[in-house]
PDB file of C-alpha atoms in Angstrom:
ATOM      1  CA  UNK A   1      34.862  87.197 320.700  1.00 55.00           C
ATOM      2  CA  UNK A   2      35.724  88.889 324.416  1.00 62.00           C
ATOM      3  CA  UNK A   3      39.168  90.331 324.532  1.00 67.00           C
ATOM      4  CA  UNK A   4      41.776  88.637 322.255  1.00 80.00           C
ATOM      5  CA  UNK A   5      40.773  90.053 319.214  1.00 93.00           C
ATOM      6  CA  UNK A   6      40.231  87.708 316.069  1.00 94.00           C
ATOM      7  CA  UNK A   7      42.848  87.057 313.856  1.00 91.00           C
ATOM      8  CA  UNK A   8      43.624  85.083 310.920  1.00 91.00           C
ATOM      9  CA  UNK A   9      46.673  82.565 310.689  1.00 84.00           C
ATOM     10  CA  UNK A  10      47.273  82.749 306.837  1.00 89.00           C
ATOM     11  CA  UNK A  11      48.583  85.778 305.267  1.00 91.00           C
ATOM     12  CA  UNK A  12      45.582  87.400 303.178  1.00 91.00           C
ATOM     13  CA  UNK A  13      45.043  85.638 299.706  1.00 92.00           C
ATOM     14  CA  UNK A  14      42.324  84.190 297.816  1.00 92.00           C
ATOM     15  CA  UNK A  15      40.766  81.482 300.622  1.00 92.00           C
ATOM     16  CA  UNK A  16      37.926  82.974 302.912  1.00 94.00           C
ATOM     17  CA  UNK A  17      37.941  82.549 306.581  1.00 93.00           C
ATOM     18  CA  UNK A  18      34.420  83.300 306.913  1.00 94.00           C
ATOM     19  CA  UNK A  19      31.369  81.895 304.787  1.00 94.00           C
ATOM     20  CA  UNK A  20      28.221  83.167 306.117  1.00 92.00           C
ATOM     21  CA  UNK A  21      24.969  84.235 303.839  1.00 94.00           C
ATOM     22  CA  UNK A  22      23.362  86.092 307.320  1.00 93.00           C
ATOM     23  CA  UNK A  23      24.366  88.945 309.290  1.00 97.00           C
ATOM     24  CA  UNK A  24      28.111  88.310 310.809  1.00 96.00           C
ATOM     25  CA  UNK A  25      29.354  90.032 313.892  1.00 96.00           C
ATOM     26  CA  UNK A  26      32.494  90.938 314.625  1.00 96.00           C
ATOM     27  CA  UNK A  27      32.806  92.050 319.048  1.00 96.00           C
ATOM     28  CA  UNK A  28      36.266  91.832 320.623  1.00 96.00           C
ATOM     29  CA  UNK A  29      38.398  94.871 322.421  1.00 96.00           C
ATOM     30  CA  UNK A  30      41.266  93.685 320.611  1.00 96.00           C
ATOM     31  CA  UNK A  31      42.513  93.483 317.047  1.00 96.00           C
ATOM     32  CA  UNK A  32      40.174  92.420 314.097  1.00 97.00           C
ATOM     33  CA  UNK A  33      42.914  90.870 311.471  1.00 96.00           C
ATOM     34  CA  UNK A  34      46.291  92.597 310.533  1.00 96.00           C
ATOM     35  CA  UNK A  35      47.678  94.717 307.591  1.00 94.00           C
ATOM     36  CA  UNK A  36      49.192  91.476 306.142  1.00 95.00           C
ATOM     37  CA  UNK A  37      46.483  89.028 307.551  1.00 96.00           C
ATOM     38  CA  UNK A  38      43.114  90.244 306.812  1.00 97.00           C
ATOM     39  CA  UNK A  39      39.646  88.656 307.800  1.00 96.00           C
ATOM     40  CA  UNK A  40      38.179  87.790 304.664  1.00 97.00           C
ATOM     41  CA  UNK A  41      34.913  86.934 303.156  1.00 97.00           C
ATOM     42  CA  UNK A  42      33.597  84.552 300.567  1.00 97.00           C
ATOM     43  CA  UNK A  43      32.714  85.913 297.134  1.00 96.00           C
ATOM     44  CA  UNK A  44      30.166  83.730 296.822  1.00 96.00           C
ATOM     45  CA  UNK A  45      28.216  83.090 300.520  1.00 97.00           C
ATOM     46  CA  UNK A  46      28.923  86.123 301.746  1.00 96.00           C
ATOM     47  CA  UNK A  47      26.950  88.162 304.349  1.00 96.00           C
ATOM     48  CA  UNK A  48      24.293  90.163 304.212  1.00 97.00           C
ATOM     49  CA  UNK A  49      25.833  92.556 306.363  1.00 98.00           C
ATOM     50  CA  UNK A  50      28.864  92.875 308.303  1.00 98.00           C
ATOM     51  CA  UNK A  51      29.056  94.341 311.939  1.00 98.00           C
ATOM     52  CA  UNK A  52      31.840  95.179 314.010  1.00 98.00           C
ATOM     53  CA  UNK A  53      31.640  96.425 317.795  1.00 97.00           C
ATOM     54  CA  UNK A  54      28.255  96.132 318.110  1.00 96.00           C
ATOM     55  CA  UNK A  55      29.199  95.238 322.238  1.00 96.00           C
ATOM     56  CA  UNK A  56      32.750  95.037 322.042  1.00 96.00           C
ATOM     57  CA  UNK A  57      34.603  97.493 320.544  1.00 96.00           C
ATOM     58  CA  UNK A  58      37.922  97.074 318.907  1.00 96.00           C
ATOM     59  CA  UNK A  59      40.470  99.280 320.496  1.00 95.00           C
ATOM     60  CA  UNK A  60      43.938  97.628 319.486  1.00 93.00           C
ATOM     61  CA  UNK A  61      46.175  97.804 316.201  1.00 93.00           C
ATOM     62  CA  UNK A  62      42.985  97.898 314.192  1.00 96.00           C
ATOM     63  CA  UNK A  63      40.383  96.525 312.587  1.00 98.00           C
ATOM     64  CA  UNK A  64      41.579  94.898 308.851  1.00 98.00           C
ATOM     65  CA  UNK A  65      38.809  93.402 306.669  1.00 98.00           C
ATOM     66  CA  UNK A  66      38.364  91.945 302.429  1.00 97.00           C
ATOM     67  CA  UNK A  67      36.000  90.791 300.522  1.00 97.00           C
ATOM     68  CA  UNK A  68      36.858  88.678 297.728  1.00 97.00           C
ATOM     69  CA  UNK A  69      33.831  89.781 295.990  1.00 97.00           C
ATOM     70  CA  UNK A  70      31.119  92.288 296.788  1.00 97.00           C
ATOM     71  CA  UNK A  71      30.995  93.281 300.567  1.00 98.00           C
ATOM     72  CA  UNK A  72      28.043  95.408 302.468  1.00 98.00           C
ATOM     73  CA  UNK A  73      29.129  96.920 305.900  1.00 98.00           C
ATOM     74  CA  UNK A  74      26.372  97.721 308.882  1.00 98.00           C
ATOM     75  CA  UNK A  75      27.316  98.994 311.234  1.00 98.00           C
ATOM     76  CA  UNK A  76      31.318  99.681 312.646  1.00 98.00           C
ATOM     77  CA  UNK A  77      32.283 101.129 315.866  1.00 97.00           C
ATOM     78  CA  UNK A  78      35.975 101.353 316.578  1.00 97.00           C
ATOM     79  CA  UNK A  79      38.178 103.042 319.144  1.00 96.00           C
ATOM     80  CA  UNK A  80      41.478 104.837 318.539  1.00 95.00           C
ATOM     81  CA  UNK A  81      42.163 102.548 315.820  1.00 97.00           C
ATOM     82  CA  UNK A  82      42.010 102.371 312.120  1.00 97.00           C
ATOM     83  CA  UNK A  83      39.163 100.575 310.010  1.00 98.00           C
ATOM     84  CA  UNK A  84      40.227  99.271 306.751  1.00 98.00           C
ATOM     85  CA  UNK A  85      38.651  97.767 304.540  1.00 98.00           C
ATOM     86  CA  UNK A  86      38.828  96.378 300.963  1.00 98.00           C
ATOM     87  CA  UNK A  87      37.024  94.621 298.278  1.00 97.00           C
ATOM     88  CA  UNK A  88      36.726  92.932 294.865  1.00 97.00           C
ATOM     89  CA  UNK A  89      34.040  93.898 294.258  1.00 97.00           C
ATOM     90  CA  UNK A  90      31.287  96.053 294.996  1.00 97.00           C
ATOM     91  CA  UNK A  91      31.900  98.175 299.140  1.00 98.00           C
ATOM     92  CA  UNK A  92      28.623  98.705 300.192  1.00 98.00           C
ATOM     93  CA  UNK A  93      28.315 101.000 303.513  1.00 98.00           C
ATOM     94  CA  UNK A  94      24.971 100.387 304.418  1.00 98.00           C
ATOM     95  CA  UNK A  95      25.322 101.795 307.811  1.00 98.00           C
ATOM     96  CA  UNK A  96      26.569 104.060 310.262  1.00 98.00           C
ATOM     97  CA  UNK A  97      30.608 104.456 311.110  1.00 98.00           C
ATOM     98  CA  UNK A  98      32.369 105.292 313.830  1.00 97.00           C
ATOM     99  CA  UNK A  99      35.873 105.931 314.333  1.00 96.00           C
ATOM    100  CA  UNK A 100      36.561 107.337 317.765  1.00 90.00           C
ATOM    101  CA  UNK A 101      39.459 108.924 318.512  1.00 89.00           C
ATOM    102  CA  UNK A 102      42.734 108.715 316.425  1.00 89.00           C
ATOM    103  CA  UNK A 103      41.632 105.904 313.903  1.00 92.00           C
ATOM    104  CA  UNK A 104      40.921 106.423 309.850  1.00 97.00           C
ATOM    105  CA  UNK A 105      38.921 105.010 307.706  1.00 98.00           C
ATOM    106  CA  UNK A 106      39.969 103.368 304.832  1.00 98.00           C
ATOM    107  CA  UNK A 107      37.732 101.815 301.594  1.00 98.00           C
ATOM    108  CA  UNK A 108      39.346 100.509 298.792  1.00 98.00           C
ATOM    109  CA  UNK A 109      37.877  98.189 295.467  1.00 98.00           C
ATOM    110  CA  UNK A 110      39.699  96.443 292.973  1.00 94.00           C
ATOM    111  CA  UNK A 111      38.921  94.312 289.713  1.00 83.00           C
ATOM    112  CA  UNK A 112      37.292  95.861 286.922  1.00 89.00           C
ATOM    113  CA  UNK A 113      34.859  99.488 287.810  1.00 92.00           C
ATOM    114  CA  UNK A 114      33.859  98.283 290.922  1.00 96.00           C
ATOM    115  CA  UNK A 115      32.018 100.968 293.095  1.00 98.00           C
ATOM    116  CA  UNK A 116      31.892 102.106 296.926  1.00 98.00           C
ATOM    117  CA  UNK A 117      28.247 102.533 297.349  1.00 98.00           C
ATOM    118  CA  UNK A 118      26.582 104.665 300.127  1.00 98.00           C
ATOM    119  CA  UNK A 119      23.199 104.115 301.414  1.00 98.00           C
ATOM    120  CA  UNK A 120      20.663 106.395 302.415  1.00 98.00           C
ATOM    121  CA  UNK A 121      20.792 107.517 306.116  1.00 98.00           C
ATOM    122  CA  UNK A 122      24.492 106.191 306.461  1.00 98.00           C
ATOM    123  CA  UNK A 123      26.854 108.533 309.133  1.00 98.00           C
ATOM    124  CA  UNK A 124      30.567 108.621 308.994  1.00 98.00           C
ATOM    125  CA  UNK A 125      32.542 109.751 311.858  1.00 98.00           C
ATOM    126  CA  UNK A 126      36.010 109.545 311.751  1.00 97.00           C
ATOM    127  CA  UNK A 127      39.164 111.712 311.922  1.00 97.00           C
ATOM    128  CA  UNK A 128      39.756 111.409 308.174  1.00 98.00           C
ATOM    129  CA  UNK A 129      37.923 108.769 305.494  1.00 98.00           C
ATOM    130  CA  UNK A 130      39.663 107.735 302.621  1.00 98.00           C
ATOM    131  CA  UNK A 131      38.097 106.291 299.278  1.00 98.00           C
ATOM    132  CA  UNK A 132      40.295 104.632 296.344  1.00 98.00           C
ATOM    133  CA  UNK A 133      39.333 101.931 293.813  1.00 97.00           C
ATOM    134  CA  UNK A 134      38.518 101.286 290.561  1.00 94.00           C
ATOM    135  CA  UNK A 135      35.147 102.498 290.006  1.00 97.00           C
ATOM    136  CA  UNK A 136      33.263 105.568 291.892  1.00 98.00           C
ATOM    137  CA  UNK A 137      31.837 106.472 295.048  1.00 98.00           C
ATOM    138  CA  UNK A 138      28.278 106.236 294.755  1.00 98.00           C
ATOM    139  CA  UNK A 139      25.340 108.883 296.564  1.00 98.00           C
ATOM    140  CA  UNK A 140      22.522 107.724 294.553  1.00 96.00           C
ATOM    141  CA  UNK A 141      19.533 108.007 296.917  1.00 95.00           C
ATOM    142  CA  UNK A 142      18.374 109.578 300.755  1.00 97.00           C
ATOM    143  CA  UNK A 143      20.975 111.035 302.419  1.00 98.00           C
ATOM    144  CA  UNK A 144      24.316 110.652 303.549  1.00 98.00           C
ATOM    145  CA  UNK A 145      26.319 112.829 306.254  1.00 98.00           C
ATOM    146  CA  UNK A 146      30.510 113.168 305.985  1.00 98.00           C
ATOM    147  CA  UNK A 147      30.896 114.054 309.416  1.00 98.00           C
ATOM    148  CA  UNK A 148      34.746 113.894 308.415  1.00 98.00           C
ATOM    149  CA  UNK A 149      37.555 115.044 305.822  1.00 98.00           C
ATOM    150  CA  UNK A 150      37.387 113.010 302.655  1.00 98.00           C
ATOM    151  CA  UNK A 151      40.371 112.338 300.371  1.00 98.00           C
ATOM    152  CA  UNK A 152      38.872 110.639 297.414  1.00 98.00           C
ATOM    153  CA  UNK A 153      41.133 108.981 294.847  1.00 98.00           C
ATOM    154  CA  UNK A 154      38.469 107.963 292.842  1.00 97.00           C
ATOM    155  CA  UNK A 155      35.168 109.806 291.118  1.00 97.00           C
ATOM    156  CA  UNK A 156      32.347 111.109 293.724  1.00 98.00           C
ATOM    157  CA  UNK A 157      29.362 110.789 291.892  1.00 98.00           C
ATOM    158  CA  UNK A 158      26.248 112.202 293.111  1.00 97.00           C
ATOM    159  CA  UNK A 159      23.352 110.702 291.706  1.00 95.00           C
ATOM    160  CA  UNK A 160      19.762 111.355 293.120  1.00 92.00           C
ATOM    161  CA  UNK A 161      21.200 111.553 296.678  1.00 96.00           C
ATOM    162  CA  UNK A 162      22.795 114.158 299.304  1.00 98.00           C
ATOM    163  CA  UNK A 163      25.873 114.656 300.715  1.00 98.00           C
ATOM    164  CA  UNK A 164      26.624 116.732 303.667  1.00 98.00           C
ATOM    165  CA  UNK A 165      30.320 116.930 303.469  1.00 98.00           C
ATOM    166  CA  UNK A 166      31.013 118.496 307.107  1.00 98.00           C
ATOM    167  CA  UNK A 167      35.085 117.659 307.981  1.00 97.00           C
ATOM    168  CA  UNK A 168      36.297 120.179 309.990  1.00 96.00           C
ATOM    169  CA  UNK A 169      39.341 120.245 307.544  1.00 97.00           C
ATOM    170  CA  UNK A 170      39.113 120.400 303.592  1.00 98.00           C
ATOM    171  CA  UNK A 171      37.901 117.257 301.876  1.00 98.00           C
ATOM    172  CA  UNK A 172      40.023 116.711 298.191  1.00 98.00           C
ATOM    173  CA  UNK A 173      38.286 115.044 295.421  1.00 98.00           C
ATOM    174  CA  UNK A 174      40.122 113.738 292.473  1.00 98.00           C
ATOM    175  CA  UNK A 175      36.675 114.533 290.080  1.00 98.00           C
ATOM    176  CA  UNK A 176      33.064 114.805 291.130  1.00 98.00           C
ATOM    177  CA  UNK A 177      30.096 113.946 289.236  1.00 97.00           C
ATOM    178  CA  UNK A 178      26.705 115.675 290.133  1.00 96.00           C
ATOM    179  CA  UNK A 179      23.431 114.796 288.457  1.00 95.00           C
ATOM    180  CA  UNK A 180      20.244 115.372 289.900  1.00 90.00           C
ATOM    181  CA  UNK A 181      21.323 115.148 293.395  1.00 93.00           C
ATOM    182  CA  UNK A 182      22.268 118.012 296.134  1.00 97.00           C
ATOM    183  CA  UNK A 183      26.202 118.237 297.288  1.00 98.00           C
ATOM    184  CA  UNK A 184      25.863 120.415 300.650  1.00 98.00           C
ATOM    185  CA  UNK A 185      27.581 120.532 304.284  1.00 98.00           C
ATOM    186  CA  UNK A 186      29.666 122.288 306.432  1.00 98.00           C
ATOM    187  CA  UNK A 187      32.544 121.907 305.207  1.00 98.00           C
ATOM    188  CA  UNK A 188      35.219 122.740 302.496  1.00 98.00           C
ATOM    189  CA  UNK A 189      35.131 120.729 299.210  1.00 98.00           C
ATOM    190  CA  UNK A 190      38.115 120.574 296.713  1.00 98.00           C
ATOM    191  CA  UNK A 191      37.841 118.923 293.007  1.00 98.00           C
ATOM    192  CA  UNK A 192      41.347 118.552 292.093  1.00 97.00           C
ATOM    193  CA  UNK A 193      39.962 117.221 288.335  1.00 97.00           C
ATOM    194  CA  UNK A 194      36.767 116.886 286.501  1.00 97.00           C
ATOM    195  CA  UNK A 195      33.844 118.512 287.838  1.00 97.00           C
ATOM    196  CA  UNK A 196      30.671 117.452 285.768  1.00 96.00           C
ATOM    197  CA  UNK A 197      27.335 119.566 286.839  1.00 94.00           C
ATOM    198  CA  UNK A 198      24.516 117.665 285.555  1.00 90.00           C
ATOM    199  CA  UNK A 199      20.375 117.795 285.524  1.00 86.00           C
ATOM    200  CA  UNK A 200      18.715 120.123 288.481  1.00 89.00           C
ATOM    201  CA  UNK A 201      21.680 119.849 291.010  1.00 94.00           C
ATOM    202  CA  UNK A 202      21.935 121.945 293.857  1.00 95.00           C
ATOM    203  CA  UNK A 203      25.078 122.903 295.917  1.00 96.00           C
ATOM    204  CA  UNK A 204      23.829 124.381 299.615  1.00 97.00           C
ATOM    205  CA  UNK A 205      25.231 124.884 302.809  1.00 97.00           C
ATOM    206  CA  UNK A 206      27.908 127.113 304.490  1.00 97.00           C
ATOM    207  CA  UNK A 207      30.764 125.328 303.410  1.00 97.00           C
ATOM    208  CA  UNK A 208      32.914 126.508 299.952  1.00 97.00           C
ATOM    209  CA  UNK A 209      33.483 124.049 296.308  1.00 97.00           C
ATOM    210  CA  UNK A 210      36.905 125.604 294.712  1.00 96.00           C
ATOM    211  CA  UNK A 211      37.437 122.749 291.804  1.00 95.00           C
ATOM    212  CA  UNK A 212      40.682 123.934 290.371  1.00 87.00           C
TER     213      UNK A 212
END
């Protein structure tokens, strides 16, 4: 897309701009969509993966993405600027992100218990990575490495997977679940809520867990 970014002309609602069953990438050095003016995706031919900045990386206002169903990220790479993204359904991150610089990450879900799901051998780096939705943020299998804070405003669940939480400031969990999986890292963890310890779970690594 070069330098001009890629925008959308109607304000985000239930029509798709993009209807694509393969891999769609999204290159410019300028803006991907707006706060009010998302790119969005079709619920129902919707890509198998989603990549941004593959060659081009956005550096301006940000990078603004929805699915209208399930969505599956690959990989990201943005500059200085925030990545957000939402979905009705199912947010899978099936690769690595990068936010370099000053931008954030942002995941969100809506409708009814829909999940953020983490794949194994995904990397997030970003200045801070925020999860909220309705359902939970899945580590079910391989591993995953937090190379950032985490504010999660929705269950971490740990199922069969590992989490290296390594933010160089504390992440803050609303509740975590753990069952047979391994919660290590780095860095500090906070539970604000629920903390449910289940099966042969293992906590490791030089960072602290205080679940108040």
């Amino acid at each position: 897309a070069g330098t001009g970014g890629i925008v959308a002309s109607s304000a985000t609602n239930s029509t798709a701009e993009v209807a694509s069953s393969g891999t769609a990438t999204l290159d410019t050095t300028g803006q991907v969509g707006s706060g009010t003016n998302r790119i969005q995706f079709d619920a129902t031919t919707t890509p198998s993966s989603l990549v941004v900045g593959s060659t081009r990386v956005p550096a301006a206002t940000g990078v603004f993405l929805d699915g209208l169903g399930a969505l599956t990220l690959g990989a990201v790479n943005t500059n200085a600027v925030d990545l957000n993204v939402t979905a009705a359904g199912t947010l899978t991150i099936g690769a690595a992100i990068t936010a370099a610089g000053a931008g954030n990450v942002n995941f969100t879900t809506s409708g009814a218990t829909k999940d953020i799901s983490f794949n194994s051998g995904v990397v997030v780096t970003a200045p801070l990575l925020t999860l909220s939705g309705t359902g939970s943020a899945l580590f079910n299998s391989g591993t995953v490495t937090l190379n950032t804070p985490v504010t999660a405003n929705l269950t971490v669940s740990v199922g069969g997977g590992t989490v290296n939480f390594n933010g160089a400031s504390v992440s803050s969990l609303t509740s975590l679940s753990l069952s047979s999986g391994t919660l290590q890292g780095a860095g500090n963890v906070t539970v604000n809520g629920t903390f449910n310890w289940i099966g042969n779970s293992t906590i490791a690594g030089t960072g602290t867990l205080i679940t108040n």
